[in-house]
C-alpha positions in Angstrom: -11.3 3.5 -9.3 -10.1 6.9 -9.6 -6.2 6.4 -11.0 -6.1 9.6 -12.4 -6.1 11.0 -8.7 -2.6 11.4 -6.9 -2.6 11.5 -3.1 0.0 13.7 -1.3 -0.6 13.4 3.1 1.3 16.3 5.3 2.4 14.9 8.6 2.8 18.1 11.2 4.2 18.0 14.9 3.8 20.9 17.4 6.4 23.5 19.0 8.2 20.9 21.1 11.3 19.0 20.5 14.0 19.0 17.7 13.7 19.8 14.4 15.1 16.1 13.3 12.8 14.6 15.7 10.0 16.8 14.8 10.3 15.5 11.0 10.7 12.0 11.8 7.7 12.3 13.9 5.7 14.0 10.8 7.1 11.3 8.1 5.7 8.8 10.9 2.0 10.4 10.8 2.3 10.5 6.8 3.3 7.0 6.4 0.8 5.7 8.7 -2.3 7.4 7.0 -0.6 6.2 3.0 -0.5 2.3 5.0 -4.4 2.6 5.9 -4.9 4.3 2.8 -3.2 1.7 0.5 -5.3 -0.7 3.0 -7.8 0.5 1.4 -7.3 0.2 -1.9 -5.7 3.1 -3.3 -2.4 2.5 -4.9 0.5 2.9 -3.5 2.6 4.7 -6.6 -0.6 7.6 -6.2 0.5 8.6 -2.6 3.3 10.6 -1.3 4.3 12.1 1.7 6.1 14.4 3.2 6.8 15.8 6.3 6.3 19.5 7.7 7.8 18.6 11.3 7.0 21.6 13.2 7.8 24.0 10.2 4.3 24.7 9.7 2.4 25.1 12.3 -1.8 25.5 12.6 -1.5 26.9 15.9 1.5 29.2 17.4 0.1 29.0 21.4 2.0 27.2 23.8 -1.1 25.1 25.2 -2.1 21.4 25.6 -5.0 22.3 22.9 -2.5 24.3 20.9 0.2 21.7 20.7 -3.0 18.7 20.1 -4.0 21.1 17.2 -0.5 20.7 15.3 -0.3 16.7 15.7 -2.0 15.7 12.9 -1.9 14.7 9.0 -3.3 16.1 6.2 -4.4 14.5 2.8 -4.5 16.4 -0.7 -5.9 15.0 -3.3 -5.4 16.6 -7.3 -6.0 15.3 -10.7 -3.2 14.1 -12.5 -2.4 15.9 -15.5 -1.8 13.9 -18.7 
């Protein structure tokens, strides 16, 4: 219904693992969310993805609780400028 919106799905990881592994894992998380949005009717052409891997952690403590907070995908929505 909102064809004037663009969506950016951001994939994140915890601080463990190599840069390459975490970038790939972050991209996989973002792709899964993008695929979900397309299944519920958001046009794929309106959705972009990016992986930050472990580059933008929400939490930097070395605990299971902190690592869990960093394993996520976030969604940003903005109005297309015409």
